[in-house]
Every structure is written in C-alpha cells, then in structure tokens.
CSV table of C-alpha atoms in Angstrom, one decimal:
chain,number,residue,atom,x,y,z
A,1,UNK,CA,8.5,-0.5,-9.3
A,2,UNK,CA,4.9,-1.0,-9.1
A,3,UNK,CA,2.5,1.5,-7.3
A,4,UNK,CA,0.8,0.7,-3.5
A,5,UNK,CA,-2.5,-0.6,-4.3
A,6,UNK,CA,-3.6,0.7,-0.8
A,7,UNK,CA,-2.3,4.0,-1.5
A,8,UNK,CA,-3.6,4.1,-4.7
A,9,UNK,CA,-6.8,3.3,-3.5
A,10,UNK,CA,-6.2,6.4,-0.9
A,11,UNK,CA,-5.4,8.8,-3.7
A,12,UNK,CA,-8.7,7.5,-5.6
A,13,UNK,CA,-10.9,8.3,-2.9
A,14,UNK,CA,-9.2,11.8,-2.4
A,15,UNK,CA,-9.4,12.3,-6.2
A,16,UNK,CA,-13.3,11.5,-5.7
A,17,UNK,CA,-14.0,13.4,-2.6
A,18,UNK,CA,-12.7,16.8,-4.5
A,19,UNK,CA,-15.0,15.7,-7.6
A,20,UNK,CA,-17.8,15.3,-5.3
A,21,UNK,CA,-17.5,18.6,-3.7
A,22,UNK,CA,-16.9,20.3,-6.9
A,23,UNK,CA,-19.5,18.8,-8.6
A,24,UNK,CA,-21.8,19.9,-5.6
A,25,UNK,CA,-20.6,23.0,-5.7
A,26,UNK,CA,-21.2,23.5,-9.7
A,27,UNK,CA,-25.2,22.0,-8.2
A,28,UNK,CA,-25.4,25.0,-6.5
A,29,UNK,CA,-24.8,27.4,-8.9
A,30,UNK,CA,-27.2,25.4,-11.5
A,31,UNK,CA,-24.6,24.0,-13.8
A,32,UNK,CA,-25.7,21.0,-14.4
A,33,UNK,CA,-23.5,19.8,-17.4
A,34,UNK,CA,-20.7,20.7,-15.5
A,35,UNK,CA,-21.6,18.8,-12.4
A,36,UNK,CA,-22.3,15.5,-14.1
A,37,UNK,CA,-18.6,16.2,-15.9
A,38,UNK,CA,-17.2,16.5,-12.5
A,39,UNK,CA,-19.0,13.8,-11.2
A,40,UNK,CA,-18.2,11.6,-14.0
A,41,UNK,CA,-14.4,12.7,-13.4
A,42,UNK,CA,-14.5,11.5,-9.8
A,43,UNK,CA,-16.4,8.2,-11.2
A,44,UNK,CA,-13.2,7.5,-13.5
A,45,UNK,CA,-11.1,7.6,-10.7
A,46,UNK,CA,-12.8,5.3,-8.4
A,47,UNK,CA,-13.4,1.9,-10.8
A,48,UNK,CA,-10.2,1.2,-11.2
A,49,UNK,CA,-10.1,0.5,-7.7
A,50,UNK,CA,-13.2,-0.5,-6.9
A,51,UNK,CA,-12.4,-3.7,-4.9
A,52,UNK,CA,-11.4,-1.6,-1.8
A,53,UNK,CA,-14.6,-1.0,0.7
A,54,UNK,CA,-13.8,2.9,0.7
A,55,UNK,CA,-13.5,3.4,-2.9
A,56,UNK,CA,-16.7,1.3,-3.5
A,57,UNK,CA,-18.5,3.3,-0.7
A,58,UNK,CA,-17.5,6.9,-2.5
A,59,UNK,CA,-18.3,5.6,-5.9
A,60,UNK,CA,-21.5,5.0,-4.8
A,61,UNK,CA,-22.0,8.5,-3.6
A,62,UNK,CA,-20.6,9.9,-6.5
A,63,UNK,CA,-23.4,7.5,-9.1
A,64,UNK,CA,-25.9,8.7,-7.0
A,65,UNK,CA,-25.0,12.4,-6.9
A,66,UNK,CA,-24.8,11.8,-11.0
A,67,UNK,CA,-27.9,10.6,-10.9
A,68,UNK,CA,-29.4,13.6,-9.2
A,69,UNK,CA,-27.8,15.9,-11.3
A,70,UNK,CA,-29.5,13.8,-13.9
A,71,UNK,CA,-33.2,14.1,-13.1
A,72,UNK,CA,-32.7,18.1,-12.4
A,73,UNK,CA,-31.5,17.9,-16.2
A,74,UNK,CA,-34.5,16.0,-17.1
A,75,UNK,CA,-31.9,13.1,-18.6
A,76,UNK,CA,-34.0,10.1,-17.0
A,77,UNK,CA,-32.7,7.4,-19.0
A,78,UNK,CA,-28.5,8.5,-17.2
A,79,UNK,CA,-30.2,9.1,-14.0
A,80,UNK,CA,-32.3,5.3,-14.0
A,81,UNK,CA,-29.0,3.6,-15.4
A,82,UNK,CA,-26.8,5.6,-12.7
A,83,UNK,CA,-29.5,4.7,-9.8
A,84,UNK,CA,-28.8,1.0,-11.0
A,85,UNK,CA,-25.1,1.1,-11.2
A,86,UNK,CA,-25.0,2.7,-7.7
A,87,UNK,CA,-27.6,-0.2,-6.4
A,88,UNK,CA,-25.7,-2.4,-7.7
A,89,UNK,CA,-22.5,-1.5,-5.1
A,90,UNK,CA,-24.7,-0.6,-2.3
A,91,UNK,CA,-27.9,-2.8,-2.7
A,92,UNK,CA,-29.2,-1.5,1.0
A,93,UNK,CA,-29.1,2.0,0.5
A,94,UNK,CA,-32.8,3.4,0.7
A,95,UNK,CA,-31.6,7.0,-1.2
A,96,UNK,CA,-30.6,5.1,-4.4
A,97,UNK,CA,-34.1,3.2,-4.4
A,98,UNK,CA,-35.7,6.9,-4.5
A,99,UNK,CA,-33.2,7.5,-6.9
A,100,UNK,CA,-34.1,4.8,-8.6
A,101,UNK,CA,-38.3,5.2,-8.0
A,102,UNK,CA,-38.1,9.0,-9.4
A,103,UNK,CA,-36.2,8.3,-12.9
A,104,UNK,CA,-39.2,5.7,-13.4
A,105,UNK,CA,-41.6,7.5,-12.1
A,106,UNK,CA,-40.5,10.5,-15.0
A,107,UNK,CA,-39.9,8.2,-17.6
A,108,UNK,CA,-44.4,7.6,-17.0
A,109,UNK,CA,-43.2,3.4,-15.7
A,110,UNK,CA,-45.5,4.1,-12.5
A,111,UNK,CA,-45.7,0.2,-11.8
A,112,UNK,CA,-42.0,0.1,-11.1
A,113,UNK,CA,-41.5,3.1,-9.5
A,114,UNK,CA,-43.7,1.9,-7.5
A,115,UNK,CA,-41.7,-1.3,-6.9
A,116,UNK,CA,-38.5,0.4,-6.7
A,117,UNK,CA,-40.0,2.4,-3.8
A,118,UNK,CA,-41.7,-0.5,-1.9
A,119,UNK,CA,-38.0,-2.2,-2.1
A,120,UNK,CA,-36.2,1.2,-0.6
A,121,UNK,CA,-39.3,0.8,2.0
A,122,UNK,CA,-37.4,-2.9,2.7
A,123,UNK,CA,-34.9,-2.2,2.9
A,124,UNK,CA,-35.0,1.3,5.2
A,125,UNK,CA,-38.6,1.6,6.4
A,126,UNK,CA,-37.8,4.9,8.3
A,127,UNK,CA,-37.1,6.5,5.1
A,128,UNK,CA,-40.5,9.0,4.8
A,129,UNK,CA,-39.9,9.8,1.0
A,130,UNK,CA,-39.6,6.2,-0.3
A,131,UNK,CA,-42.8,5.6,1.6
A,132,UNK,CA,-44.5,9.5,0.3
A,133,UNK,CA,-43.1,8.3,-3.5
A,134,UNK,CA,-44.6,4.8,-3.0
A,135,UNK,CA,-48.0,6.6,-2.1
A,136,UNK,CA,-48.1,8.9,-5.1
A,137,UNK,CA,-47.5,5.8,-7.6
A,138,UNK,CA,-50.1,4.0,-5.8
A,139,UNK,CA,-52.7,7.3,-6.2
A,140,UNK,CA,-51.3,7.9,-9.8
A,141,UNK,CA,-52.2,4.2,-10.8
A,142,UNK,CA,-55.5,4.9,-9.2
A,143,UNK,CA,-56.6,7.6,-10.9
A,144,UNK,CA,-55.4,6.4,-14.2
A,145,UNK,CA,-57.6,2.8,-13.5
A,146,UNK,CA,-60.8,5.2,-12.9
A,147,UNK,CA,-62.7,5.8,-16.1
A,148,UNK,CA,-63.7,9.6,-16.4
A,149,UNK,CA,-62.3,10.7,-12.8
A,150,UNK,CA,-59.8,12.7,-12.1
A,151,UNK,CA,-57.9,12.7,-8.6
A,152,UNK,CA,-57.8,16.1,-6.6
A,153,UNK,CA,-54.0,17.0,-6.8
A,154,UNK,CA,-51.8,19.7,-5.3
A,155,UNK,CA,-49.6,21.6,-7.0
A,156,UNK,CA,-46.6,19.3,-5.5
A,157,UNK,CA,-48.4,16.5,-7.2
A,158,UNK,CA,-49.2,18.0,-10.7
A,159,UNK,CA,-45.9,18.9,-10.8
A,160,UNK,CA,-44.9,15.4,-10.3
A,161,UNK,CA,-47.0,13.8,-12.7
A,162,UNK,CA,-46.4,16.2,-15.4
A,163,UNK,CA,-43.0,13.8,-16.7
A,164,UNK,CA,-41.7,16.3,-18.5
A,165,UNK,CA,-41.5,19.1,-15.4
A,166,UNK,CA,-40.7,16.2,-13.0
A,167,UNK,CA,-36.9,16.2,-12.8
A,168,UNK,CA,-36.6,20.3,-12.0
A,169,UNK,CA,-37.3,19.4,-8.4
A,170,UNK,CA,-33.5,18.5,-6.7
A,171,UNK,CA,-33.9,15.3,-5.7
A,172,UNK,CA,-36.7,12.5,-7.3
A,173,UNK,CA,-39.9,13.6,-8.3
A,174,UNK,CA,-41.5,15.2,-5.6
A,175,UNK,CA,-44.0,13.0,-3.8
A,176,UNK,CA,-47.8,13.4,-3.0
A,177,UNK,CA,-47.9,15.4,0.2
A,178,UNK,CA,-50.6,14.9,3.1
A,179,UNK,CA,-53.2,17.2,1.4
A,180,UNK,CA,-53.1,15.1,-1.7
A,181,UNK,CA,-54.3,12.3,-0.2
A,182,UNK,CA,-58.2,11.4,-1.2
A,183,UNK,CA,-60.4,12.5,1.2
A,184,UNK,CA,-61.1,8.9,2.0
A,185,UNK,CA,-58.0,8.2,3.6
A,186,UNK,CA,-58.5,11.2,6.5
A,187,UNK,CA,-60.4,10.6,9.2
A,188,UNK,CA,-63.8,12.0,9.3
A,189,UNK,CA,-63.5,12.9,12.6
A,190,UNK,CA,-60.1,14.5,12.9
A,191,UNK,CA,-60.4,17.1,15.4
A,192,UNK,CA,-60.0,20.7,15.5
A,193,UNK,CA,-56.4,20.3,17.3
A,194,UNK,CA,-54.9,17.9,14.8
A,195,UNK,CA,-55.9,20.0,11.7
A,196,UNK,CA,-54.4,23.0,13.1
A,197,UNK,CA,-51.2,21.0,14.1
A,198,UNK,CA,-51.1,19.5,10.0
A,199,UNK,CA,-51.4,22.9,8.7
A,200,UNK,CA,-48.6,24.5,11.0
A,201,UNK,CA,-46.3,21.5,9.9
A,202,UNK,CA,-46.6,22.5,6.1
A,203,UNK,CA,-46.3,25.8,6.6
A,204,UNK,CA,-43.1,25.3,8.3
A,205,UNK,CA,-41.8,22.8,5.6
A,206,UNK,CA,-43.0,25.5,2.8
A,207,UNK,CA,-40.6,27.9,4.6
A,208,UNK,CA,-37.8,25.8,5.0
A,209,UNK,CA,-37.8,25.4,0.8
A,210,UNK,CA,-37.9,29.0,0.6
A,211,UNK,CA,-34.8,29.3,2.6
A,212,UNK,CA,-32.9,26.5,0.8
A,213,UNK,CA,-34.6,24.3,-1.8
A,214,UNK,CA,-31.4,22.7,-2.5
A,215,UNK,CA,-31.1,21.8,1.3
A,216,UNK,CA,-32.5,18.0,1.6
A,217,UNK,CA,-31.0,17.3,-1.7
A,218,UNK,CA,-27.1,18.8,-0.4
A,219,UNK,CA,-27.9,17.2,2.7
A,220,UNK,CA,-28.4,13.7,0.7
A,221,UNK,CA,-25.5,13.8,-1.4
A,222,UNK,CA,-22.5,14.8,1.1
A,223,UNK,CA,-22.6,11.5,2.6
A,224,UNK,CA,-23.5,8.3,2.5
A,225,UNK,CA,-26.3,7.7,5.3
A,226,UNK,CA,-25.8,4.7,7.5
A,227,UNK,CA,-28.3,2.2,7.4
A,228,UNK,CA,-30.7,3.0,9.7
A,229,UNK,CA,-33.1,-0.1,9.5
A,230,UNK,CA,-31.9,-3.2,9.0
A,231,UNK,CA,-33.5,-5.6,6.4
A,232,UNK,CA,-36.5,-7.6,8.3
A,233,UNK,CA,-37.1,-10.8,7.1
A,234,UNK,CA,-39.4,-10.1,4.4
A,235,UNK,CA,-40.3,-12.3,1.1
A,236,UNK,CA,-38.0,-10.7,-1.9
A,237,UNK,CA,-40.5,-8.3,-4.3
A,238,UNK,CA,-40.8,-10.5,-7.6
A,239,UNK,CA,-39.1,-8.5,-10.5
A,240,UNK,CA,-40.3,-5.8,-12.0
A,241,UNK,CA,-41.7,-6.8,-15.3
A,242,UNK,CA,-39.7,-4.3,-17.8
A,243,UNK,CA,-41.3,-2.3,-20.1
A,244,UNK,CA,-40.8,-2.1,-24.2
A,245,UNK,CA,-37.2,-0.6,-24.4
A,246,UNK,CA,-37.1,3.5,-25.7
A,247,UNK,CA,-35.0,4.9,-28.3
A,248,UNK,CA,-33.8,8.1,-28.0
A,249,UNK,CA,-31.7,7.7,-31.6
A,250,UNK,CA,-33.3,8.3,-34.6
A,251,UNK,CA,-32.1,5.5,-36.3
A,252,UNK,CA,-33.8,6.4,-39.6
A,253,UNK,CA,-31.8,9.4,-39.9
A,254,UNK,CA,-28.7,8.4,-39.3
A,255,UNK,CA,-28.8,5.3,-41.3
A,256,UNK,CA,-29.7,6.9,-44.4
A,257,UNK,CA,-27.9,5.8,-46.9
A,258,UNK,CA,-26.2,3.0,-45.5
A,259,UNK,CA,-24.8,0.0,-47.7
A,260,UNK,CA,-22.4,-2.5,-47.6
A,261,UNK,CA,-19.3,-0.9,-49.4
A,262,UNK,CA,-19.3,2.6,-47.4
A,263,UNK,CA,-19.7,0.9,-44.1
A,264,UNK,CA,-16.9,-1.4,-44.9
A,265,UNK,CA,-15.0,1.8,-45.1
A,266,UNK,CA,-16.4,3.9,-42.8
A,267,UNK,CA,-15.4,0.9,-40.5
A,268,UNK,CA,-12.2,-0.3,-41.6
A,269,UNK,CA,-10.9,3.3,-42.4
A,270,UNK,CA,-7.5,4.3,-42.1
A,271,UNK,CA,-6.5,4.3,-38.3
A,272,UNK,CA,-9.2,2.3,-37.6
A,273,UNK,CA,-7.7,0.8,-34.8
A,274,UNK,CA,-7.7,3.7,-33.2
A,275,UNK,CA,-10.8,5.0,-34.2
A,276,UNK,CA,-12.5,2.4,-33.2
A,277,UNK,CA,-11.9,2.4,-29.7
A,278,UNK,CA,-15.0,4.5,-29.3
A,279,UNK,CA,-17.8,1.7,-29.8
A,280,UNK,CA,-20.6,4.5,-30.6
A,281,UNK,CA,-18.4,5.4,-33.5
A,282,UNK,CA,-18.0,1.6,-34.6
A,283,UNK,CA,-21.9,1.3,-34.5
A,284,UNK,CA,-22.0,5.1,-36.0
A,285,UNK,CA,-24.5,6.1,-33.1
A,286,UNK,CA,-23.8,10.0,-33.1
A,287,UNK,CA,-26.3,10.5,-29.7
A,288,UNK,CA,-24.4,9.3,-26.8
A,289,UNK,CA,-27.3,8.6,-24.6
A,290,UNK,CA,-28.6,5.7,-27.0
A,291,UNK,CA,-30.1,2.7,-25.0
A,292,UNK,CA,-29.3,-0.6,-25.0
A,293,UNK,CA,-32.6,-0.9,-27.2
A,294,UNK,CA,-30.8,2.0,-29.2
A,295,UNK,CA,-27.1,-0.3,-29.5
A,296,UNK,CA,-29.1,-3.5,-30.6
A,297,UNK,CA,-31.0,-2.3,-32.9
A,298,UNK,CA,-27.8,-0.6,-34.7
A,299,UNK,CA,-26.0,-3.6,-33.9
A,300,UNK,CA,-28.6,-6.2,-36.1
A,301,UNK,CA,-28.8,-3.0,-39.0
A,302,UNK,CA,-25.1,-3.2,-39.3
A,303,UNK,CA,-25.1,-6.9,-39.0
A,304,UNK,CA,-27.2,-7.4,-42.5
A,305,UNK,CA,-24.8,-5.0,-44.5
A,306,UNK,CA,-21.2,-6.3,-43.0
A,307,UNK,CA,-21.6,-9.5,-41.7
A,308,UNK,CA,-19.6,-12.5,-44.1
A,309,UNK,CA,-22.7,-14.1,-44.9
A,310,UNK,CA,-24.9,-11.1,-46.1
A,311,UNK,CA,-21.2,-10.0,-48.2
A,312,UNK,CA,-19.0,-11.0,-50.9
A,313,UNK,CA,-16.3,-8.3,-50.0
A,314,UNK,CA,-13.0,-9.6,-48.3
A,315,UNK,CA,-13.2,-7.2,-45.8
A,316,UNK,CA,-16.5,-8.2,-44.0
A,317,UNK,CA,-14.9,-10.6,-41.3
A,318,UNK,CA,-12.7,-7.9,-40.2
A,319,UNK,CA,-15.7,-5.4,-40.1
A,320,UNK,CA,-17.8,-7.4,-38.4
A,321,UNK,CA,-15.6,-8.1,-35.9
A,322,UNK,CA,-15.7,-4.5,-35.0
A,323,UNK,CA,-19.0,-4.3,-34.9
A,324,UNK,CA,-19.5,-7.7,-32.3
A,325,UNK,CA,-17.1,-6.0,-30.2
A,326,UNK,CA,-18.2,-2.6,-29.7
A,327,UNK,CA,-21.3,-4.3,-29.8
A,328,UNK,CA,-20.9,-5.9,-26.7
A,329,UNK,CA,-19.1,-3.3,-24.6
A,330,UNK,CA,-22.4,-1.4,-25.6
A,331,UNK,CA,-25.1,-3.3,-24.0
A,332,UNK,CA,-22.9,-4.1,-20.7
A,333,UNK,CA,-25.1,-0.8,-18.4
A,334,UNK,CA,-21.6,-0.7,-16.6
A,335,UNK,CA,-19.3,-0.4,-19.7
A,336,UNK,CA,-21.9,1.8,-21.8
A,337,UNK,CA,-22.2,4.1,-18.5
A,338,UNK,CA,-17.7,4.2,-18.4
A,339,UNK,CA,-17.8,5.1,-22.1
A,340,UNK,CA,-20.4,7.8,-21.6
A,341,UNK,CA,-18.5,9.1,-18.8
A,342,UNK,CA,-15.5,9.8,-20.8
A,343,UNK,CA,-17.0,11.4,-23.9
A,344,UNK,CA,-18.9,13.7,-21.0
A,345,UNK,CA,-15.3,14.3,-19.5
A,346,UNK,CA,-13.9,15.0,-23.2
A,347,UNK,CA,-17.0,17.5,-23.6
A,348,UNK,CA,-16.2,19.7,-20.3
A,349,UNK,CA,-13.0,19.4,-21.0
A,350,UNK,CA,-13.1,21.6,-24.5
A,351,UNK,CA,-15.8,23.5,-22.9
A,352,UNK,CA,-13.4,24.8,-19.9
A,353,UNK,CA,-10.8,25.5,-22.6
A,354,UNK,CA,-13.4,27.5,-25.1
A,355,UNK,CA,-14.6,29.3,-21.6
A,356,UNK,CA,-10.8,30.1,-20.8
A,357,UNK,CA,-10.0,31.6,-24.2
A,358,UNK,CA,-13.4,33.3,-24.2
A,359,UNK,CA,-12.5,35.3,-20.7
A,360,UNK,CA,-9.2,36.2,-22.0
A,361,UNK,CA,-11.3,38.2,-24.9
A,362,UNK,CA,-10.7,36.2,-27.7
A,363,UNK,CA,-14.2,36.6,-30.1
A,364,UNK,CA,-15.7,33.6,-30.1
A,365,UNK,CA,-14.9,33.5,-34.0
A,366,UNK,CA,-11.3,33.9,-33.6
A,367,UNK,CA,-11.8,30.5,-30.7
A,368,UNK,CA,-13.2,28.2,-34.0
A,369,UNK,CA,-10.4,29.6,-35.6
A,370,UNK,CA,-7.6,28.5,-33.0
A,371,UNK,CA,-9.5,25.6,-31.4
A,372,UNK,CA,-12.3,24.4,-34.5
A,373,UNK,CA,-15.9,24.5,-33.9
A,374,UNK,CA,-17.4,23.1,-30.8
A,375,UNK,CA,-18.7,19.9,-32.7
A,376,UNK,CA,-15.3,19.2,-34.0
A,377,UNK,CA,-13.0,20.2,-31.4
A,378,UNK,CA,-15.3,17.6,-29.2
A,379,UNK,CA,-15.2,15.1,-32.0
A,380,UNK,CA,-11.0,15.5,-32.0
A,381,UNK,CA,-10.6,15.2,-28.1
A,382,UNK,CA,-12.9,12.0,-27.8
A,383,UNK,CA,-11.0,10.3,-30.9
A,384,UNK,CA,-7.6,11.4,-29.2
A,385,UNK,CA,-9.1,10.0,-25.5
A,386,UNK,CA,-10.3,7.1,-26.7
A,387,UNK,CA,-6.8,6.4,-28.7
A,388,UNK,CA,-4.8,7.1,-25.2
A,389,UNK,CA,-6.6,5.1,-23.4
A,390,UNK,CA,-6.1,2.3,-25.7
A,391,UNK,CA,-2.7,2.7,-26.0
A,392,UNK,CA,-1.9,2.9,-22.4
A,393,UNK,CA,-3.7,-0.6,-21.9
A,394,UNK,CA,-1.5,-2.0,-25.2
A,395,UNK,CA,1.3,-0.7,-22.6
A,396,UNK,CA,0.5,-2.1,-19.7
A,397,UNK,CA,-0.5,-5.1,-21.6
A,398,UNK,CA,2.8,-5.4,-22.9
A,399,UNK,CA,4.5,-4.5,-19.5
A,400,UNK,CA,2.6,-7.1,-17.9
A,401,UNK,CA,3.5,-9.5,-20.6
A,402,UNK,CA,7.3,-9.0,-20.6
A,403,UNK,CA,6.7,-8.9,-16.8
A,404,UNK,CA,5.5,-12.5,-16.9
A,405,UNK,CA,7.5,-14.1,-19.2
A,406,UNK,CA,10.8,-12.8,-16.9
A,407,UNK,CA,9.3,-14.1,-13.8
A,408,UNK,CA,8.7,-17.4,-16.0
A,409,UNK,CA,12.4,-17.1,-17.5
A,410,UNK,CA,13.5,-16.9,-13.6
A,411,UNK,CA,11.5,-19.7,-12.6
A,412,UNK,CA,13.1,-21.8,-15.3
A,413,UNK,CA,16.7,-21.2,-15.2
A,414,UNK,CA,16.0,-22.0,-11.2
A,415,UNK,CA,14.3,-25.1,-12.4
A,416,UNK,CA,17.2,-25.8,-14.4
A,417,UNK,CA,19.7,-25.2,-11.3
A,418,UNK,CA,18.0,-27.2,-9.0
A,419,UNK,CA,17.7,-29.9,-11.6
A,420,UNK,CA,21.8,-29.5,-12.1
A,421,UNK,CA,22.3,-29.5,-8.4
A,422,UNK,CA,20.3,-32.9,-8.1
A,423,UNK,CA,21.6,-34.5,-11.1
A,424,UNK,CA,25.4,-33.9,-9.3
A,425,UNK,CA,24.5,-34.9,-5.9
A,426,UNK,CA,22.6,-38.6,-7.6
A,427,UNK,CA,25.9,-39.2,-9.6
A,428,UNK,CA,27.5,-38.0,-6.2
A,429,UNK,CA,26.1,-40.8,-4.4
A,430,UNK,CA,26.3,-43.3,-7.2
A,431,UNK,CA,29.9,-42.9,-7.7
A,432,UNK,CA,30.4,-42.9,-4.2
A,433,UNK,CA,31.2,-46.6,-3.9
A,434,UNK,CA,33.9,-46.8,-6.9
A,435,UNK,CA,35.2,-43.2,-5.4
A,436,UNK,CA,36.2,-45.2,-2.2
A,437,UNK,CA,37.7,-48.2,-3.6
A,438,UNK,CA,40.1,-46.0,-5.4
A,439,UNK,CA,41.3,-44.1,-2.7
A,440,UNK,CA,41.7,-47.0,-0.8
A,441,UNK,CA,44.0,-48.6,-3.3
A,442,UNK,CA,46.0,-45.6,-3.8
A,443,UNK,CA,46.4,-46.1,-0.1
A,444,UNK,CA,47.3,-49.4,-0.3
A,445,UNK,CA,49.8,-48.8,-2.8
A,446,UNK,CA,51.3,-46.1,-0.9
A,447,UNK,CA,51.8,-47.9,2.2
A,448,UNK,CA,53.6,-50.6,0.0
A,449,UNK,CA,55.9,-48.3,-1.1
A,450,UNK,CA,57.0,-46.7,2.1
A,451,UNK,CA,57.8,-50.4,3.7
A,452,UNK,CA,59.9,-51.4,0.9
C-alpha cells in the first residue's frame, strides 16, 4: 500500500527541522564540515517532497543555512550556488539576496554583488544589511575606479575586502559600517549631539559581538523571516552580466595521460553500471566542488577521445553515452548541488564511524586496518550510495511499471466485459422479434391441443 503523501511530507519537514537544529548546533561549536553534512542530510529529505508549501519553505531554510556554513568555510563557489538554489524556491526573501551578495562579493565579482544586493533592497527595503552590503560594493568599485587613491577603510571593511578572510565573519561579508563612509557623505555640520549619539551606537553594537558573535547569524537561520516589505512596483534590475566561469579542478593533472583505449575502460569497466551512477566518476573529476565551467570542459576533453567519430573502437557509442549523461546531470546547478550533497553525506558518514572507533581506543592504525584509509573507505561508501540509490529507483521503476500495466490489464478485461455485456443485450434486442413469434406458436399449438 502506498505511503500518505501528506504524511510524508510531515515526516520530511520533521526530518529537516532536527537537521537544521543539529546542523546549527555543530555552527556553534565551529564544525563546519559537519554542519553542511547535516544540513545536506536535512536537504535530502526535503526534495523529494518539495511540491508541498512547508517542505519548500524548510528547504529553503535549510540551502540557506548551507550556504552560511559555506562562506564561514570560505567555500564561495557551494555557498553562491546554494544562495541561488534557495532563491530560486523563495525568490522574495531579502536574507538569501545577502546570501547571495556576500558569496560574490568574496569570490572579488563586486558588480554583481552589488546587483544581488540592490535586488534584496527590492524586494525588502527595511533590510539594513542588504542596503550596508550594497554601500560597501558601491565604495569598493569606487576606490578601485580612482587611479593611485586609496579609500580610508575600517577594520570591518579591510576585513571584507580582503576575499580570502571574507567568509570567517558568520554571516556574508561584513559590510562597510558608518565610519567607513568617505568623509564626503557626512555632513559638515553634524553637531556635537549627533556625533556623540553615533559613537554610543557602535559601541553598543561592538559589545553586543563580544557577547555573541554568532548571535545575528543564529538569529537568521532558525527561521524564515516573514516578508516584511512587500515588492513596490519597481522596473526589474537587468541581469547581471556573468563573469568568465572559474575552475577549481586542475584539469591538467588529472587528465594526464588520457587516451582513447584506457578511458574506454576506465568507463565501461566491469560494474560499470553501477559505477557510473556517480557522474564525477564518469567524467573522472576527483574534486567534487568542480564548476559547471569545470564539468564542460571535462565533458568536450572526453568527447575527442570516446566519442564514435573521433574512434574506431566498438565500444565508443556505449562510452559516450555515459559521458552525455553524466554530462548533463552535471551542469543542471540543482542536480550537481543533489549529487554533491550525497558524496558530503557519504563523507560525514565514514567520519562519524572513524570518530566512533577512535573513542572506543582503537589506534588510528588499527581503524585503516578494520575500515581502509580515509580516502578509500570514502571512495567505497559513495560507490555503494550511489549504487543504492540506483537500484532503489530500478525498484520503484519496476514497481511502478508492473503497477501500471495491472491497472491497464484491469481496465481491459473491463473493457472486454462491458463489450460482452453489450454485444448480448444488441443480439438481445435483435432476436427479440423471432423470440416472440415462437413462443406465440408454441402457444398456439398448445391451445390446439387442449381443445381437441
């Protein structure tokens, strides 16, 4: 019998409420890795289902926690493409823009951090960061358009623009703060009073990050805010204009060597099509984190060694097949972000289970031993993941197929009932005539009979 979608749905959004909270909690304590695992476990959970208004809602909270996590572990590419997914499911939340804005902002793309701010300022316009982060951008593009001046900077804001530094602080990078602003943009005659008012203010804000410099960012992430503003009629901002892709693979590297024959077997090796249900190991990207710019460009390299036109072997149609597939669930951000998020999953799991023999006092020698390295018991638990997912959708697949051609097998034979039960009742009424004549001359001939 088949499961309640609704109370599926329900068990999705409790199964991503305790990931949340866990991951929030492993925030806390600084464990990043195993935050975005968490994270990424709750994330799992929640697409299946993703059609119901409170799943959608919680895995929105739970991209845009991962993305946090993200930028505090200085992984800006996972943070931007989180940011995006989480836009994409809740287009109006000003928090994702910033999201969004900071990733950009670390990776040096000023001009569209700048945009991605100015749309979060659309979109909620009471939102002070969005509008602090679309100040900085607009002071960082400044300074970079004067020749042989430098803007006067706080440490907030050197921390900022330094890219590599900028995703230690919780949330996005942190934005220019009053005193950064050039001296230009402050009154000249600003009284006494006001000054003295400014200066309090930031001294109470410095305090309040010395008691909790976690405490905006938890704040943000244990719920969704309601939208405050709603969206004024405004014209649309035009498109950002994207920037040359980045690679984060070197491709070099793990290319060498390549040809034709040993890719044909790397690719159609025995098990393949199990194997193969990891699409970074089709494309032999060993990093994960590759881009789309990354998939492509391993996608066209494999392309003139297997592809039937560049080969004479009889294998190359089926190889190359496997490459345009995994090729394509690669540069979808969605399905590239799902396949990252189990390979992190497989990752914290073997961790957790090296941790657990580790406390028990195994040496961490006699843990290789029972479990294999760390490379290859992680290399073993993706393959098997990957495999068990597959197979559970060639299940379903096949339950859903039998299931289908029974309800069609149904339908027919009732088709064929119906048909019977119309064909007797025509010939019922065509014989119907003939029926009556007989009877009445077996009447007839009865009633003779009794007279004589």
């Amino acid at each position: 019998m088949a499961a309640d979608p609704t109370t599926a749905a329900e068990a999705a959004v409790e199964t991503a409420t305790k990931a949340r909270e866990e991951g929030n909690a492993r925030l806390r304590e600084g464990k990043l890795e195993e935050a975005v695992t968490a994270y990424s476990r709750g994330i799992v959970a929640c697409e299946a289902f993703e059609s119901e208004d409170a799943v959608k809602e919680a895995l929105a909270l739970l991209l845009s926690n991962r993305s946090a996590a993200h930028l505090r572990n200085k992984a800006n590419e996972d943070a931007l493409a989180d940011a995006d997914a989480c836009l994409r499911r809740k287009p109006t939340w000003g928090k994702a823009h910033g999201r969004r804005g900071a990733a950009l902002l670390n990776l040096g793309r000023v001009q569209d951090a700048l945009l991605a701010y100015e749309e979060g300022i659309r979109v909620d316009g009471e939102n002070l960061t969005l509008c602090q982060g679309a100040e900085q951008c607009r002071a960082r593009l400044g300074s970079s358009s004067s020749s042989g001046t430098a803007t006067a900077a706080t440490p907030n804001n050197a921390a900022a623009a330094d890219t590599t530094t900028a995703t230690d602080t919780p949330l996005e990078a942190e934005p220019a703060s009053a005193s950064a602003t050039s001296d230009a943009a402050v009154p000249a005659a600003s009284s006494d009073a006001e000054k003295e008012k400014e200066k309090e203010k930031e001294e109470e804000e410095e305090e309040e990050e010395e008691e909790d410099p976690l405490a905006s960012f938890m704040n943000d992430i244990e719920s969704l805010e309601s939208d405050l503003a709603q969206a004024k009629a405004r014209p649309k901002a035009k498109d950002a204009t994207a920037e040359g892709p980045r690679s984060v693979v070197d491709h070099s590297k793990e290319t060498s060597g390549w040809n034709a024959s040993n890719q044909l077997d790397r690719i159609l090796c025995k098990n393949h099509e199990w194997i193969n249900t990891n699409p970074f190991q089709v494309l032999g990207i060993q990093n994960e984190q590759a881009t789309a710019f990354d998939v492509k460009k391993r996608y066209h390299k494999l392309s003139t060694l297997v592809h039937p036109d560049k080969t004479t072997d009889a294998r190359a149609e089926d190889a190359f097949a496997e490459v345009r597939r995994a090729y394509e669930r690669l540069q979808d951000d969605g399905s590239r972000s799902r396949v990252r998020a189990i390979i992190e999953q497989c990752k914290g799991s073997v961790i957790a289970e090296r941790e657990k023999l580790l406390d028990k006092g195994f040496s961490a020698a006699e843990v290789d031993e029972k479990l294999g390295t760390l490379d290859v018991a992680i290399d073993r638990k993706v393959k098997l993941e990957f495999a068990t997912r597959e197979r559970e959708r060639r299940k379903n697949e096949l339950m859903k197929r039998k299931y289908n051609e029974r309800e069609l097998e149904k339908e027919q034979s009732e088709q064929a009932y119906w048909q019977s039960v119309k064909k007797v009742e025509e010939n019922m009424r065509e014989t119907r005539e003939s029926r009556a004549k007989t009877w009445q001359s077996f009447a007839n001939a009865k009633r003779v009979k009794r007279k004589k």
